[in-house]
């Protein structure tokens, strides 16, 4: 009598466990695959070919950039853009000025100024002035003024100051905004918005949904592995009881 009761109880337990493991695998697949689809719709990977954004982004590094409209770009953002005047390949630079800004360099302390306000730039390569060559520019409406973080090794807006747009590019030239570094392994991480631009009108931009996407993929993988492991574990326990 007792042995038959144990078998029925054990069967119900196994059935409940099988159902829960199946649900875990199903939910895990939704999170795992959904996360990848979500990322593919919003993000694109890019390889930075030059050293112009060092030390923030090294030459050859892979970055993850969120597809955004140029109107969403703020000062301090690192953007991927393509402009025929600059060349035919996508380029990666940091936005330091937007339409209406007066950008110049350098103060006696070697700092860049935007509308006369000195900007602290801890992301720059080296400890020298913010630019080895002084310059002044007024950014036209609807345009962006772009500089590399390695100012002594970057072909950026300073090179195009004599162009009709005074070195700036239209917001429509922006394809994406860099949200994270993906390679090499030692540099993986989210791209922080510089606080030095947060006090300017419009502030700084907000990160895209890369972190929740990553959490969804990880959670999905854990649920799939955990749910899939239930069957072999349950069978092993059953054999031990037998």
PDB file of N, CA and C in Angstrom, residues 6-7 11 20-22 43-44 47 52 59 76 79 81 90 97-98 139 164 166 190 202 212-213 229 236:
ATOM      1  N   UNK A   6       3.763   5.886  -2.744  1.00  0.00           N
ATOM      2  CA  UNK A   6       5.016   6.568  -3.053  1.00  0.00           C
ATOM      3  C   UNK A   6       5.190   6.721  -4.555  1.00  0.00           C
ATOM      4  N   UNK A   7       4.796   5.661  -5.341  1.00  0.00           N
ATOM      5  CA  UNK A   7       4.932   5.738  -6.779  1.00  0.00           C
ATOM      6  C   UNK A   7       4.040   6.813  -7.375  1.00  0.00           C
ATOM      7  N   UNK A  11       5.271  10.132  -9.178  1.00  0.00           N
ATOM      8  CA  UNK A  11       4.843  10.419 -10.548  1.00  0.00           C
ATOM      9  C   UNK A  11       4.303  11.818 -10.679  1.00  0.00           C
ATOM     10  N   UNK A  20       7.244  22.353 -15.246  1.00  0.00           N
ATOM     11  CA  UNK A  20       7.992  23.558 -14.891  1.00  0.00           C
ATOM     12  C   UNK A  20       9.278  23.689 -15.719  1.00  0.00           C
ATOM     13  N   UNK A  21       9.938  22.567 -15.947  1.00  0.00           N
ATOM     14  CA  UNK A  21      11.169  22.623 -16.750  1.00  0.00           C
ATOM     15  C   UNK A  21      10.857  23.011 -18.188  1.00  0.00           C
ATOM     16  N   UNK A  22       9.726  22.513 -18.697  1.00  0.00           N
ATOM     17  CA  UNK A  22       9.321  22.885 -20.049  1.00  0.00           C
ATOM     18  C   UNK A  22       9.000  24.363 -20.160  1.00  0.00           C
ATOM     19  N   UNK A  43      20.776  47.822 -32.705  1.00  0.00           N
ATOM     20  CA  UNK A  43      22.222  48.036 -32.650  1.00  0.00           C
ATOM     21  C   UNK A  43      22.949  47.493 -33.877  1.00  0.00           C
ATOM     22  N   UNK A  44      24.130  48.073 -34.102  1.00  0.00           N
ATOM     23  CA  UNK A  44      25.015  47.603 -35.158  1.00  0.00           C
ATOM     24  C   UNK A  44      26.453  47.589 -34.637  1.00  0.00           C
ATOM     25  N   UNK A  47      33.789  48.506 -36.456  1.00  0.00           N
ATOM     26  CA  UNK A  47      35.210  48.420 -36.135  1.00  0.00           C
ATOM     27  C   UNK A  47      35.827  49.801 -36.328  1.00  0.00           C
ATOM     28  N   UNK A  52      42.321  57.517 -33.676  1.00  0.00           N
ATOM     29  CA  UNK A  52      41.867  58.884 -33.391  1.00  0.00           C
ATOM     30  C   UNK A  52      40.995  59.002 -32.143  1.00  0.00           C
ATOM     31  N   UNK A  59      42.480  51.589 -31.776  1.00  0.00           N
ATOM     32  CA  UNK A  59      42.412  51.193 -33.182  1.00  0.00           C
ATOM     33  C   UNK A  59      42.143  49.694 -33.288  1.00  0.00           C
ATOM     34  N   UNK A  76      29.003  65.469 -26.248  1.00  0.00           N
ATOM     35  CA  UNK A  76      29.654  64.386 -25.518  1.00  0.00           C
ATOM     36  C   UNK A  76      29.437  63.017 -26.117  1.00  0.00           C
ATOM     37  N   UNK A  79      29.724  59.299 -31.964  1.00  0.00           N
ATOM     38  CA  UNK A  79      28.803  58.921 -33.025  1.00  0.00           C
ATOM     39  C   UNK A  79      29.539  58.296 -34.210  1.00  0.00           C
ATOM     40  N   UNK A  81      29.303  58.313 -38.229  1.00  0.00           N
ATOM     41  CA  UNK A  81      28.695  59.148 -39.262  1.00  0.00           C
ATOM     42  C   UNK A  81      29.422  58.947 -40.587  1.00  0.00           C
ATOM     43  N   UNK A  90      32.527  55.130 -43.024  1.00  0.00           N
ATOM     44  CA  UNK A  90      31.990  55.580 -41.730  1.00  0.00           C
ATOM     45  C   UNK A  90      33.121  55.981 -40.794  1.00  0.00           C
ATOM     46  N   UNK A  97      30.243  70.088 -30.064  1.00  0.00           N
ATOM     47  CA  UNK A  97      29.435  71.284 -30.293  1.00  0.00           C
ATOM     48  C   UNK A  97      28.247  70.979 -31.179  1.00  0.00           C
ATOM     49  N   UNK A  98      27.126  71.669 -30.925  1.00  0.00           N
ATOM     50  CA  UNK A  98      25.918  71.522 -31.739  1.00  0.00           C
ATOM     51  C   UNK A  98      25.566  72.886 -32.333  1.00  0.00           C
ATOM     52  N   UNK A 139      29.285  76.856 -34.946  1.00  0.00           N
ATOM     53  CA  UNK A 139      28.598  75.697 -35.525  1.00  0.00           C
ATOM     54  C   UNK A 139      27.265  76.134 -36.124  1.00  0.00           C
ATOM     55  N   UNK A 164      32.727  75.137 -46.220  1.00  0.00           N
ATOM     56  CA  UNK A 164      31.548  76.007 -46.117  1.00  0.00           C
ATOM     57  C   UNK A 164      30.801  75.833 -44.804  1.00  0.00           C
ATOM     58  N   UNK A 166      32.261  75.177 -41.934  1.00  0.00           N
ATOM     59  CA  UNK A 166      33.192  75.485 -40.847  1.00  0.00           C
ATOM     60  C   UNK A 166      33.587  74.243 -40.044  1.00  0.00           C
ATOM     61  N   UNK A 190      30.180  49.481 -20.976  1.00  0.00           N
ATOM     62  CA  UNK A 190      29.315  50.540 -21.462  1.00  0.00           C
ATOM     63  C   UNK A 190      30.099  51.838 -21.610  1.00  0.00           C
ATOM     64  N   UNK A 202      20.116  71.041 -23.085  1.00  0.00           N
ATOM     65  CA  UNK A 202      19.888  69.737 -23.699  1.00  0.00           C
ATOM     66  C   UNK A 202      20.539  68.604 -22.943  1.00  0.00           C
ATOM     67  N   UNK A 212      19.470  46.061 -20.554  1.00  0.00           N
ATOM     68  CA  UNK A 212      18.353  45.118 -20.410  1.00  0.00           C
ATOM     69  C   UNK A 212      18.354  44.019 -21.464  1.00  0.00           C
ATOM     70  N   UNK A 213      18.832  44.317 -22.673  1.00  0.00           N
ATOM     71  CA  UNK A 213      18.928  43.287 -23.709  1.00  0.00           C
ATOM     72  C   UNK A 213      19.916  42.214 -23.276  1.00  0.00           C
ATOM     73  N   UNK A 229      18.359  20.736 -17.903  1.00  0.00           N
ATOM     74  CA  UNK A 229      19.071  19.853 -16.978  1.00  0.00           C
ATOM     75  C   UNK A 229      18.125  19.067 -16.081  1.00  0.00           C
ATOM     76  N   UNK A 236      18.281  10.425 -13.069  1.00  0.00           N
ATOM     77  CA  UNK A 236      19.363   9.910 -12.237  1.00  0.00           C
ATOM     78  C   UNK A 236      18.874   9.654 -10.818  1.00  0.00           C
TER      79      UNK A 236
END
